[in-house]
Coordinates of C-alpha atoms and ligand atoms in Angstrom, one line a residue:
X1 CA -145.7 -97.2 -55.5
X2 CA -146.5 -94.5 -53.7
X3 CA -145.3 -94.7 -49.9
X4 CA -149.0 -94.0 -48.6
X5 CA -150.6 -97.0 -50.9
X6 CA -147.5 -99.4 -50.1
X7 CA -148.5 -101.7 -47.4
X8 CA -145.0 -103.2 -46.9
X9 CA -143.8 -103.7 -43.6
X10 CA -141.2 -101.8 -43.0
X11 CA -139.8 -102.1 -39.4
X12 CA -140.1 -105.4 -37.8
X13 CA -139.3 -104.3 -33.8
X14 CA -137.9 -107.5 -31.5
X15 CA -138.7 -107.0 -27.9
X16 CA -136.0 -109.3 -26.2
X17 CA -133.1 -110.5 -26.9
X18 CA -132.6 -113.9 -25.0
X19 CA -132.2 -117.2 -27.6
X20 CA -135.3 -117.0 -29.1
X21 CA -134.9 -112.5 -29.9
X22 CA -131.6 -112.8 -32.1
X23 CA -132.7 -116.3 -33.4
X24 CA -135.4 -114.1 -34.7
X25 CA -132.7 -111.2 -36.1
X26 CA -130.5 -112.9 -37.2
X27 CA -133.1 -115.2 -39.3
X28 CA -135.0 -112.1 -40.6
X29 CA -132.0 -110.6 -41.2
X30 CA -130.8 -113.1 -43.8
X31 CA -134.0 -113.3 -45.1
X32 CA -134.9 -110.1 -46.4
X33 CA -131.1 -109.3 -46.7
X34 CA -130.8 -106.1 -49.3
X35 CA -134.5 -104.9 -48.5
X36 CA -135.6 -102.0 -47.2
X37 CA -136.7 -103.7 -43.8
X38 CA -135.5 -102.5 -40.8
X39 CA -135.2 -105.0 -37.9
X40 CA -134.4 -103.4 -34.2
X41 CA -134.1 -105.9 -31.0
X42 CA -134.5 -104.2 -27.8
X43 CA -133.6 -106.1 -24.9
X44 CA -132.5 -105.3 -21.1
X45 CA -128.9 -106.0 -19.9
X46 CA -130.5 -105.3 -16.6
X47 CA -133.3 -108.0 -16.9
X48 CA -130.9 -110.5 -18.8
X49 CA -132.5 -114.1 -20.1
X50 CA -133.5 -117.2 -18.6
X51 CA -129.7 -118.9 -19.1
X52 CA -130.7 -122.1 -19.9
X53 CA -131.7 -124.1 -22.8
X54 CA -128.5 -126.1 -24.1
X55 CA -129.8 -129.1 -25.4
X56 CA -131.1 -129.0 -28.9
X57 CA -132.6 -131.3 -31.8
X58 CA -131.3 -131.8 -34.7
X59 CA -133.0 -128.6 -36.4
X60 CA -131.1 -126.2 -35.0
X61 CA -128.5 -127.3 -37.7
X62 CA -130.3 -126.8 -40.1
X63 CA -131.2 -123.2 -38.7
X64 CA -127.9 -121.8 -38.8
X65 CA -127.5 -123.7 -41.9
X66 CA -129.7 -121.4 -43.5
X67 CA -127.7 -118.6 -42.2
X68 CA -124.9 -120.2 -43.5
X69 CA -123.2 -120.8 -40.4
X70 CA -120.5 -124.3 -40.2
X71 CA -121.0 -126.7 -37.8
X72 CA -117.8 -126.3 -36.4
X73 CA -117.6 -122.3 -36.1
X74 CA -121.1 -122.6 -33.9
X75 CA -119.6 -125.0 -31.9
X76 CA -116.6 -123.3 -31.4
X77 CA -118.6 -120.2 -30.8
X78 CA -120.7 -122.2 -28.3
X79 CA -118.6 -125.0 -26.5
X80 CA -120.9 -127.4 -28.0
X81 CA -120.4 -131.3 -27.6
X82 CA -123.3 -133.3 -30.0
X83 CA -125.6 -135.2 -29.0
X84 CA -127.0 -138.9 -30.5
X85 CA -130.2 -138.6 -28.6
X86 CA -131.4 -139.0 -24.8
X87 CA -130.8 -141.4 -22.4
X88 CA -133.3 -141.7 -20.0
X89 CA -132.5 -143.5 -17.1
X90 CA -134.4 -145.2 -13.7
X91 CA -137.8 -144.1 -16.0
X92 CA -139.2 -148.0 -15.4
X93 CA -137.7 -148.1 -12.0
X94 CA -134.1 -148.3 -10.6
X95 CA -131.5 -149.4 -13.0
X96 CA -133.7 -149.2 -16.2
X97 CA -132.0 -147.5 -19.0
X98 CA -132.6 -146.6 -22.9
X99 CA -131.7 -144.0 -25.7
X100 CA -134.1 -142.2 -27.8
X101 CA -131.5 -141.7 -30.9
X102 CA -132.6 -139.7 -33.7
X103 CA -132.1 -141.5 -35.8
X104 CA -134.0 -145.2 -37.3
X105 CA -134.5 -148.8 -36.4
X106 CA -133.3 -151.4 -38.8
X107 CA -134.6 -151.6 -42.1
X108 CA -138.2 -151.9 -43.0
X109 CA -138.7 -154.6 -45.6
X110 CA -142.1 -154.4 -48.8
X111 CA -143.4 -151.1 -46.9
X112 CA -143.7 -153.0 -43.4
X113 CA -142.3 -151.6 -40.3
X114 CA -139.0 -152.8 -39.2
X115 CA -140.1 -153.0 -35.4
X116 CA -142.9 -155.5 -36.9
X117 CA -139.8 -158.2 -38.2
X118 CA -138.1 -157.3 -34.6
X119 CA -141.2 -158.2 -32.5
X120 CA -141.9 -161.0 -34.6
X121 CA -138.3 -162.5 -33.7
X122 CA -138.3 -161.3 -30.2
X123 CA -141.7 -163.6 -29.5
X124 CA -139.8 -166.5 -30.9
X125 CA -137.0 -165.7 -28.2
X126 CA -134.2 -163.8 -29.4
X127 CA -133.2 -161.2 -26.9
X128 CA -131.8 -158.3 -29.1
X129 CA -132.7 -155.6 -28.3
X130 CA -134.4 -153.2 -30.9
X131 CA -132.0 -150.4 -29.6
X132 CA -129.0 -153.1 -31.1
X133 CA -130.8 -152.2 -34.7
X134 CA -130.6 -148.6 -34.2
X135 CA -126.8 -147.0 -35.3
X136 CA -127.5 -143.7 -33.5
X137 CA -128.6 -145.2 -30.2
X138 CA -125.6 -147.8 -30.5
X139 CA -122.9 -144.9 -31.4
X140 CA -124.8 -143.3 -28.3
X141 CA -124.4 -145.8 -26.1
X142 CA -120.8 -146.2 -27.1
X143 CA -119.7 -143.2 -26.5
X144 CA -119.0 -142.7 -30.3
X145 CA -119.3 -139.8 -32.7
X146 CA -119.0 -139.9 -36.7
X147 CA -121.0 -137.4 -38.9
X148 CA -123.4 -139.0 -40.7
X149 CA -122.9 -140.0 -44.4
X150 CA -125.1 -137.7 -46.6
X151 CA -126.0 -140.2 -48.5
X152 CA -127.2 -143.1 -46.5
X153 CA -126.4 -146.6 -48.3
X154 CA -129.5 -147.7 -46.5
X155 CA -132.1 -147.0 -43.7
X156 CA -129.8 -149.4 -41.4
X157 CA -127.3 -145.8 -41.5
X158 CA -129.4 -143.1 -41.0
X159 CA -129.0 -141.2 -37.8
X160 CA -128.8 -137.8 -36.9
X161 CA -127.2 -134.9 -34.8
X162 CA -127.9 -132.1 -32.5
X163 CA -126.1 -129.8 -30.1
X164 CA -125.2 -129.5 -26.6
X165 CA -124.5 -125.7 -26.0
X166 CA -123.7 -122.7 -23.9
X167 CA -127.1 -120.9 -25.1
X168 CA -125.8 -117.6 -23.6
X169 CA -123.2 -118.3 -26.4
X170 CA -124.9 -118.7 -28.9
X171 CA -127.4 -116.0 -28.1
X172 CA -124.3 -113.9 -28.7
X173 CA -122.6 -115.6 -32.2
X174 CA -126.2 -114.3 -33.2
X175 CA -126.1 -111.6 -31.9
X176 CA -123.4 -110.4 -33.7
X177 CA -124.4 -111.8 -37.1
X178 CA -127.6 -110.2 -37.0
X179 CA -125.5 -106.8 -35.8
X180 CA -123.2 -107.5 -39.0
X181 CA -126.5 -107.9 -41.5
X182 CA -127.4 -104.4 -40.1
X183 CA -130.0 -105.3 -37.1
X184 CA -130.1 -102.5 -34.7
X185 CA -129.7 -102.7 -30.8
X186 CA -131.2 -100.9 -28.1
X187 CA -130.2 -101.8 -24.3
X188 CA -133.0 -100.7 -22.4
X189 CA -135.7 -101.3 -20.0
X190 CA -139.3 -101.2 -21.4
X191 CA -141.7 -99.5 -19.3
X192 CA -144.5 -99.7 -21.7
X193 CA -146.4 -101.0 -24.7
X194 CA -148.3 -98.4 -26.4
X195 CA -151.4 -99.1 -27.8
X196 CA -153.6 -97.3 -30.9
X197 CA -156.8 -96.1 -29.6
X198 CA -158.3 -96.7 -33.0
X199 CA -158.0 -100.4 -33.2
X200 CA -155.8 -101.3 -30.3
X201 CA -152.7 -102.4 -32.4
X202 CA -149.1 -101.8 -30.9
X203 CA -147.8 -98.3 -31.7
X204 CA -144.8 -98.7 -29.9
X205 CA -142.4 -99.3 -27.1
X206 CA -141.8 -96.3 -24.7
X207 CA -138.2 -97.4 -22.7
X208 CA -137.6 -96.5 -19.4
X209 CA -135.4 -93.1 -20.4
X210 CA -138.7 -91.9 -22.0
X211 CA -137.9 -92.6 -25.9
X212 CA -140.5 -94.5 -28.2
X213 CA -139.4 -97.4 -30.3
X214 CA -142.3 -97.7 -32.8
X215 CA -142.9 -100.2 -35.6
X216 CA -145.1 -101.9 -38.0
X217 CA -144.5 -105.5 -36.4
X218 CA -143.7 -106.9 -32.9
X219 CA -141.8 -109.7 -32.2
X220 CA -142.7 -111.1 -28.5
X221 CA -139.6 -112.5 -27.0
X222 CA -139.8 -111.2 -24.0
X223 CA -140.0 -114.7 -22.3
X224 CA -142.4 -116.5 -20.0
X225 CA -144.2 -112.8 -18.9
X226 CA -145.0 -111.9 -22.5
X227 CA -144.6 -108.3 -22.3
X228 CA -146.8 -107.1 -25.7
X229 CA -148.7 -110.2 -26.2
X230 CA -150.1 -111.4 -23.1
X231 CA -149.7 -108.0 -20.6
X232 CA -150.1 -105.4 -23.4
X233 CA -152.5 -107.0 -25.6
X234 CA -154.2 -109.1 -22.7
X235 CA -154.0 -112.8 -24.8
X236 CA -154.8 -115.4 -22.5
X237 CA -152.8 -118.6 -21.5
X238 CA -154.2 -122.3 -21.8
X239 CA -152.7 -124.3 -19.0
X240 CA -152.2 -127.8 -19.6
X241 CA -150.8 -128.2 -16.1
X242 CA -153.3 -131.3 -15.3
X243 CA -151.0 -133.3 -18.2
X244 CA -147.8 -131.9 -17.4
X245 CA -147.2 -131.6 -13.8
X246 CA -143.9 -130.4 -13.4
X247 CA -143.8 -126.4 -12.9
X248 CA -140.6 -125.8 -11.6
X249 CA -137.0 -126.5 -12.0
X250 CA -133.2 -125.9 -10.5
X251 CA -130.7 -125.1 -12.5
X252 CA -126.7 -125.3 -11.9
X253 CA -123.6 -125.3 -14.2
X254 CA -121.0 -128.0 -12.3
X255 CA -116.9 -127.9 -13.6
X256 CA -115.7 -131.0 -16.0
X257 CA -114.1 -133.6 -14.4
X258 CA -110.4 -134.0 -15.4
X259 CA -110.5 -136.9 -18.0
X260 CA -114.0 -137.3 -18.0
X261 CA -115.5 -137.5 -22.0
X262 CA -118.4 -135.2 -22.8
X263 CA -121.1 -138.2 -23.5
X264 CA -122.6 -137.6 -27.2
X265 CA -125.9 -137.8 -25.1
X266 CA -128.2 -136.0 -23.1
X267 CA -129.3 -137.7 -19.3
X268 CA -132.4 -137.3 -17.9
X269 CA -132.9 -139.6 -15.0
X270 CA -136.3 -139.9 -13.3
X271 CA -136.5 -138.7 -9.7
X272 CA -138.9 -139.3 -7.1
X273 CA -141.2 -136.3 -8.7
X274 CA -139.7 -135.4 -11.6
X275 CA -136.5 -135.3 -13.6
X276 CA -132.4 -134.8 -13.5
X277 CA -131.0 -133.0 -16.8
X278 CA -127.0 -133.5 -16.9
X279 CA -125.9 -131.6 -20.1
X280 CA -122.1 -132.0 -21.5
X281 CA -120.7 -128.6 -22.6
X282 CA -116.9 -128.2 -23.4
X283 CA -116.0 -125.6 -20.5
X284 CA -118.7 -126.9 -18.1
X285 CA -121.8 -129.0 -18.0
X286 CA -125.2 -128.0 -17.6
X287 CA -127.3 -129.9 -14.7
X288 CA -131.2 -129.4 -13.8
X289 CA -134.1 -130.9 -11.8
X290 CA -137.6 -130.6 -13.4
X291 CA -139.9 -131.1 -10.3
X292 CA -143.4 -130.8 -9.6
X293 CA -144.0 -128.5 -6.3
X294 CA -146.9 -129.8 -5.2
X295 CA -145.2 -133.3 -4.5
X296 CA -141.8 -131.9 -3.6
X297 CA -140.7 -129.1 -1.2
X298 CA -137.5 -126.5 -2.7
X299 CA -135.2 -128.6 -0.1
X300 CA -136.2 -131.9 -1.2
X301 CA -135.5 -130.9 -5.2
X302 CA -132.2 -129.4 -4.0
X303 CA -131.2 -132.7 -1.7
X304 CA -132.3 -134.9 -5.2
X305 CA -130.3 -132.5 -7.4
X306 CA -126.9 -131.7 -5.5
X307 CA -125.6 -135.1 -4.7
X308 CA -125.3 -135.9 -8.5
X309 CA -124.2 -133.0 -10.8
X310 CA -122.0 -133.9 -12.9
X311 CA -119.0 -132.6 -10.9
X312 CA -118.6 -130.1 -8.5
X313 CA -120.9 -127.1 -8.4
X314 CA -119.9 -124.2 -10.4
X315 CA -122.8 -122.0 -9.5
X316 CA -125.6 -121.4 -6.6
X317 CA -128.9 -123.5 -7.7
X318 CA -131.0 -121.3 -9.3
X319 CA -134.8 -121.8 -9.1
X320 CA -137.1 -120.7 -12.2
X321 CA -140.6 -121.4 -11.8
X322 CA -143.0 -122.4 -14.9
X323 CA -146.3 -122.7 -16.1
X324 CA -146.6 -125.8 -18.7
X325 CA -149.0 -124.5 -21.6
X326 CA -149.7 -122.6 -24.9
X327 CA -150.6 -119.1 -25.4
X328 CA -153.9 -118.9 -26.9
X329 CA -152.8 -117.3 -30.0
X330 CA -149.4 -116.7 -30.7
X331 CA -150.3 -114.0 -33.1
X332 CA -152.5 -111.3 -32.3
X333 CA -153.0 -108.0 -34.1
X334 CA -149.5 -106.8 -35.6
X335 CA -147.5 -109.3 -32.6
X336 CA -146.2 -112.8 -32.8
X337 CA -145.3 -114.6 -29.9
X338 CA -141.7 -116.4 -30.2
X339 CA -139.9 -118.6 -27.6
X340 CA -141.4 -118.5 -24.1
X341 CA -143.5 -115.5 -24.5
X342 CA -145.6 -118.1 -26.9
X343 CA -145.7 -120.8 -24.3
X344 CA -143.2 -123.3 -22.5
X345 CA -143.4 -127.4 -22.4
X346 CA -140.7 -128.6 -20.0
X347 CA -137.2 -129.6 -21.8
X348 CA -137.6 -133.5 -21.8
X349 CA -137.2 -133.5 -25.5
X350 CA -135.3 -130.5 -25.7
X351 CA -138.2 -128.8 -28.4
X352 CA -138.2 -124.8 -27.0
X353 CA -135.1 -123.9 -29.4
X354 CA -136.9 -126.1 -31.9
X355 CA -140.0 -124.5 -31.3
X356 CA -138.8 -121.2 -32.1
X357 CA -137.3 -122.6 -35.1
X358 CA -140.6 -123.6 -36.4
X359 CA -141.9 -120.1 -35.5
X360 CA -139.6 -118.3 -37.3
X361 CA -140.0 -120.1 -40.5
X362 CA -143.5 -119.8 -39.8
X363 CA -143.1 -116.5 -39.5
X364 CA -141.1 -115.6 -42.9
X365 CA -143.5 -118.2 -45.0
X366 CA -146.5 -115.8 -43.3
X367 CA -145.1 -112.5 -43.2
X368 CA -147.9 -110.0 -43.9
X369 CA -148.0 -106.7 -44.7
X370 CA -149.1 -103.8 -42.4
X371 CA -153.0 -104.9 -43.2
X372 CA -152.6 -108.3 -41.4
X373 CA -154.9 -109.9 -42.7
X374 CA -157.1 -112.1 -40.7
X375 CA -156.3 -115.8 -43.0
X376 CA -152.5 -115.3 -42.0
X377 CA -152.8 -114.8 -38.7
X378 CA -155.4 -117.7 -39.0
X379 CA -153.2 -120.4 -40.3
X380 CA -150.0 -119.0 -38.2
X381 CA -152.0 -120.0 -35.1
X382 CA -153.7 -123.1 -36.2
X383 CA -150.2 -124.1 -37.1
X384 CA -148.6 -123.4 -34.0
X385 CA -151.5 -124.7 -31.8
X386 CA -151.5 -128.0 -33.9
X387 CA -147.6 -128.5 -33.6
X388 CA -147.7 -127.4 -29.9
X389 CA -150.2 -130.0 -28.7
X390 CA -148.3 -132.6 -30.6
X391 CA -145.1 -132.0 -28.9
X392 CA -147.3 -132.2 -25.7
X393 CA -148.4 -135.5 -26.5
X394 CA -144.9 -137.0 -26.8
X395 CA -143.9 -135.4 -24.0
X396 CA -146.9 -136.5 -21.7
X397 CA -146.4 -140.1 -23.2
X398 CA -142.9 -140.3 -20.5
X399 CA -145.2 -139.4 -17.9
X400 CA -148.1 -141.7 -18.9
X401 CA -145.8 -144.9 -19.2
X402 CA -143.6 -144.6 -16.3
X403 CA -143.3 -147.5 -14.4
X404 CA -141.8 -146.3 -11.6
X405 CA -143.7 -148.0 -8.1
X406 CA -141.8 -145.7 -5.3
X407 CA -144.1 -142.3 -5.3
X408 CA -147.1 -141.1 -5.5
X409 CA -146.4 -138.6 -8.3
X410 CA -145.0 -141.6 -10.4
X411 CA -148.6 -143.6 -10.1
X412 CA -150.5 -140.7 -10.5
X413 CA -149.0 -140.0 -13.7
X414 CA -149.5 -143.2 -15.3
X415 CA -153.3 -142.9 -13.8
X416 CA -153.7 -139.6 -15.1
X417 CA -156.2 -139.2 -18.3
X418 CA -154.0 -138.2 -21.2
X419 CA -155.5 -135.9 -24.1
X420 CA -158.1 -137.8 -26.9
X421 CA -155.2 -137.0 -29.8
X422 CA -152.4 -139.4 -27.8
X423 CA -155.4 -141.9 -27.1
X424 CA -156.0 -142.5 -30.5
X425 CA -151.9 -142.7 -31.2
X426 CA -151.4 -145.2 -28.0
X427 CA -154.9 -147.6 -29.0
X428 CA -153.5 -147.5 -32.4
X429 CA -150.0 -148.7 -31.2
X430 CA -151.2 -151.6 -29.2
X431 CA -153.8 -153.2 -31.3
X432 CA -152.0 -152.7 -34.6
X433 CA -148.3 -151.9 -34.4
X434 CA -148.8 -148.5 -36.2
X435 CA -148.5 -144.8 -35.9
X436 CA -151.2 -142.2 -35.9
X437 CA -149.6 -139.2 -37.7
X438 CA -151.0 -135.5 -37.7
X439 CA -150.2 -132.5 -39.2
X440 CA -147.3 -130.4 -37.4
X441 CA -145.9 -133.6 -36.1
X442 CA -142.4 -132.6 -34.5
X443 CA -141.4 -136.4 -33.9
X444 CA -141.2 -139.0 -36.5
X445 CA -142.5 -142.8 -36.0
X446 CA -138.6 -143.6 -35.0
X447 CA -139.0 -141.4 -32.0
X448 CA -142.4 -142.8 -30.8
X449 CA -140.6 -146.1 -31.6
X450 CA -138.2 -145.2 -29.1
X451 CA -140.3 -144.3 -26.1
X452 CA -143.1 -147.8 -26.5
X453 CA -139.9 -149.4 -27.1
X454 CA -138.0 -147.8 -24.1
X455 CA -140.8 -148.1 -21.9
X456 CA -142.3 -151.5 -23.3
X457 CA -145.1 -151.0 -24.9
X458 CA -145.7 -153.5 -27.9
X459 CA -148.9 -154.3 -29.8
X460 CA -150.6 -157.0 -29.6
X461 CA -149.4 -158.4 -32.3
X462 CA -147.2 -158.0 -35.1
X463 CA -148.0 -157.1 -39.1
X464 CA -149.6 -160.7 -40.3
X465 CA -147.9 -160.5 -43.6
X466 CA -144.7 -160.5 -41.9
X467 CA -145.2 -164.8 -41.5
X468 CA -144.4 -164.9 -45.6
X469 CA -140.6 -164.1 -45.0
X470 CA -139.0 -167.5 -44.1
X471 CA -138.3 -167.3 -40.3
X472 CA -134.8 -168.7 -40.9
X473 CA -134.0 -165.7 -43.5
X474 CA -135.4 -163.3 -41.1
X475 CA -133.1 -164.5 -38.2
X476 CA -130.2 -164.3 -40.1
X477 CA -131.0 -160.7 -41.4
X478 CA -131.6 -159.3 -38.2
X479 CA -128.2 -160.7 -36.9
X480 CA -126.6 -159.4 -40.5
X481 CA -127.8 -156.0 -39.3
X482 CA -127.2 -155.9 -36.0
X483 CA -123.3 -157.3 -36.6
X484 CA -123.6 -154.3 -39.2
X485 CA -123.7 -151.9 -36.5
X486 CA -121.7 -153.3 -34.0
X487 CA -118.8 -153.2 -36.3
X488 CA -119.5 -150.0 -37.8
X489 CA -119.5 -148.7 -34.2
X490 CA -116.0 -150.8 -33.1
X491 CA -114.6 -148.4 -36.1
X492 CA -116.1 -145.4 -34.7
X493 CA -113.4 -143.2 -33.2
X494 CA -114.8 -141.7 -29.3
X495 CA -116.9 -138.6 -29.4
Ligands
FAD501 P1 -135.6 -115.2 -22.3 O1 -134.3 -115.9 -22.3 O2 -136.3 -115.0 -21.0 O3 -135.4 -113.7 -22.9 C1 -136.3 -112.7 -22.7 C2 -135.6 -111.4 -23.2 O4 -136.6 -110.3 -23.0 C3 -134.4 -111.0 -22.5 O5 -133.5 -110.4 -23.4 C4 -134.9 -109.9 -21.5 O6 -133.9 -109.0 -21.2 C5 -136.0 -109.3 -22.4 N1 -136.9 -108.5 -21.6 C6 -137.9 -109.0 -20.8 N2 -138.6 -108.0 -20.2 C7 -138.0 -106.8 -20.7 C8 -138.3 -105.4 -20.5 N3 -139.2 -105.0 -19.7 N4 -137.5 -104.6 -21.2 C9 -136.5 -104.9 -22.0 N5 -136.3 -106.2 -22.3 C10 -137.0 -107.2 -21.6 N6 -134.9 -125.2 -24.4 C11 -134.3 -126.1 -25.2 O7 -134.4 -126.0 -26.4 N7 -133.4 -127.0 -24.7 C12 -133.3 -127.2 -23.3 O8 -132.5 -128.0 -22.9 C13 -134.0 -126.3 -22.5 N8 -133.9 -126.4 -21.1 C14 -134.7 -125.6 -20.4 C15 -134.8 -125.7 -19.0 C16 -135.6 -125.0 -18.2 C17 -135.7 -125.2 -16.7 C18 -136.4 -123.9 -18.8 C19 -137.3 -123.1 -18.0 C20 -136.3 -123.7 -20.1 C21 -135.5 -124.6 -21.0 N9 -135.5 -124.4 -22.3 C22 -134.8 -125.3 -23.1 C23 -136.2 -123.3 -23.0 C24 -135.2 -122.2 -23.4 O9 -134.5 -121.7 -22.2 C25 -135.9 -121.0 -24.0 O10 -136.8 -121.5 -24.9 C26 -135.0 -120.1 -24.7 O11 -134.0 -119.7 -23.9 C27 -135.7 -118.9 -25.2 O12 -136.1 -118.0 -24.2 P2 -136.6 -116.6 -24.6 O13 -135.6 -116.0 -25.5 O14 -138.0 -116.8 -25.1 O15 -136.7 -115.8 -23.2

């Protein structure tokens, strides 16, 4: 073909280089491996990245999976502990306390829903909790660690793992594959985004020492400002403030305690107007308090914060402001938007590294050549949207169900009026026991599971066809299963 008919892209330029930039190379990278593509990041030494971001889903294995990265060289690389789930604690008021594994609940029996037998047997008294039925909240709460068998002998043994990491770490182990696979890196300050008169497409970056970085397709990682989609390309913001109310947070690294095991979990423990993150790394832990400012002054959040860390400060607090909310479209002429440039919803469930996961693979499934043609750019934005919102919804769900009495933030939250889509889920959940699923879900039915179950929210009544197991045989498989665990977690050796 001849070079002037072949639309190929071929330069793919990434504009930042915090987690979500060489997630970005290094992916592309592997992916069109032995093409002619060339893939440059430029990114700012000066400016640096946002430094946090250390808890992660499960995903992220699979990520660097596909990069053919081990388990145990990231974590190495990283000084990664894993993580069974979340533990969210004082959420219901003082002393309340559950984990959101991933992982399931018991086993489901003719195509009903485990949590249908539990509730059945927790009306007619027994006091087991569903979280005794679930091996990943039980290793969790334990303190255990085991990899999970890859092939299950039933749904009683599936669970799942994620990571706790140094994000500046693994930022770099990416770095330096993507460097390896041939990505090109320029440290430099951008002072513009160049624009073509003709249809206003991005020509190019001009840098700060005058040069121009030009390229066929733009990557946004520049973080929260959005440099080329939202300043440069003028794509708006939807806030979705008036569901998520926190817009601010502290961060601070604290040392290990001598002795002290890295819990396979990560805390988040409800404060008077927002949250506590405590994040277990190897070298160091990770702490946080995700605040709203409206309720709670910068010396309030920091009295909340300091007095539990967990262990003495290693750093000064650091504030970082933020807007909860989507870009309107993450793709826009020849940029996509990728990591905070795209939008931010605050770390409860640890989805921004997942998020960008989900973009990148988006992003390679989508890749277009240099006539961008509208459908892609289309269904890369409907996507995004659709999986955006849903994450929302799980996230606002904490908020919504609280049943914390001591502030006004905490009522006004469960007051608040919550989005039509997590209506329909919730009405659905009381008055039959089931899940409303959408397209681009992030969270499976386990995970809603956990939060109703965590929070206590049950239907009104469990699945009727349920009454034609014998309620002596249910009783006795329910303990069956729940000894299951327990000894399968006695054997466990300690995270
Ligand atoms: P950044 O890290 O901000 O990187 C931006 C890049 O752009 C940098 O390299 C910078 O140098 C470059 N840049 C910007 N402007 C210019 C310029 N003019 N010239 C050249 N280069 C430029 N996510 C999780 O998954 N788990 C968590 O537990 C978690 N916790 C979080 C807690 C808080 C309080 C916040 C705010 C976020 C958290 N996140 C978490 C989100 C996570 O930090 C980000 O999703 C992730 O780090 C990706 O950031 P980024 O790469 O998009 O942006």
């Amino acid at each position: 073909m001849d070079e002037i008919d072949d639309p190929r892209i071929r330069s793919v330029v990434i504009v930042g280089g915090g987690t979500a930039g060489w997630m970005t190379a290094a992916a592309l990278v592997q992916h069109f491996r032995s093409t002619p593509l060339k893939i440059t990041v430029v990114e700012s030494s000066d400016i640096g990245t946002i430094g946090v971001g250390e808890a992660t889903i499960p995903t992220i294995r699979r990520f660097y999976g596909q990069l053919g990265l081990r388990d145990d060289d990231v974590m190495r690389a990283t000084q990664a502990t894993c993580k069974l789930g979340i533990r969210f604690i004082d959420w219901s008021g003082p002393g309340s306390d559950f984990i959101h594994p991933f992982g399931l609940y018991g086993q489901d029996v003719k195509g009903i829903g485990f949590h249908h037998y539990w509730l059945k047997q927790k009306r007619a008294g027994d006091p087991a909790p569903l979280a005794a039925y679930s091996l990943g909240a039980s290793l969790a709460a334990g303190g255990k660690f085991i990899q999970p068998s890859p092939n299950p002998p039933s749904q009683l043994s599936v669970f799942d793992w994620a990571l706790h990491l140094d994000a500046g770490l693994f930022a770099q182990h990416l770095r330096a594959y993507a460097e390896a696979g041939g990505c090109a890196r320029i440290d430099a300050r951008i002072r513009s985004v160049e624009l073509r008169p003709e249809d206003g497409f991005v020509r190019a970056l001009t840098l700060d020492d005058g040069r121009e970085v030009e390229g066929d397709l733009f990557v946004d990682c520049s973080g929260f400002k959005g440099l080329v989609i939202g300043e440069a390309l003028g794509v708006g913001f939807e806030d979705w403030g008036r569901w998520l109310p926190c817009d601010a947070a502290y961060a601070v690294q604290s040392a290990n305690r001598p002795g002290d095991a890295p819990a396979p979990f990560t805390r988040v423990t409800a404060r008077s107007a927002g949250w506590q993150w405590g994040i277990p790394l190897r070298h160091r832990a990770g702490n946080g308090l995700v605040f709203s400012s409206a309720h709670l002054s910068d010396d309030q959040a920091l009295a909340e914060l300091m007095p539990h860390l967990l262990g003495d400060p290693l750093t000064e607090p650091r504030r970082i402001p933020f807007r909860p909310g989507r870009r309107s479209q993450a793709w826009a002429k020849n940029c996509v938007a990728i990591g905070l440039s795209s939008g931010f919803l605050e770390p409860l469930e640890s989805t921004s590294i997942a998020l960008i996961e989900t973009g990148i693979e988006r992003l390679k499934a989508l890749f277009p050549d240099r006539r961008f043609a509208q459908p892609i750019l289309d269904e890369f934005n409907d996507q995004t949207a659709r999986e955006m919102e849903r994450v929302r919804d799980f996230i606002i769900l904490h908020y919504k169900l609280n049943r914390r009495t001591d502030t006004d933030f905490w009522r006004d939250c469960r007051e608040m009026a919550i989005p039509e889509t997590l209506e329909r889920k919730l009405a659905l959940w009381t008055a039959r026991g089931q899940f409303v699923r959408y397209r681009w879900e992030m969270f499976h039915p386990a995970s809603w599971l956990a939060i109703y179950d965590g929070f206590g929210l049950y239907p009104d009544h469990y699945d009727p066809a349920v009454d034609a197991m014998d309620p002596a045989y249910l009783a006795r498989s329910l303990a069956e299963m729940r000894t299951n665990i327990a000894d399968f977690v006695a054997r466990t050796p300690d995270h």
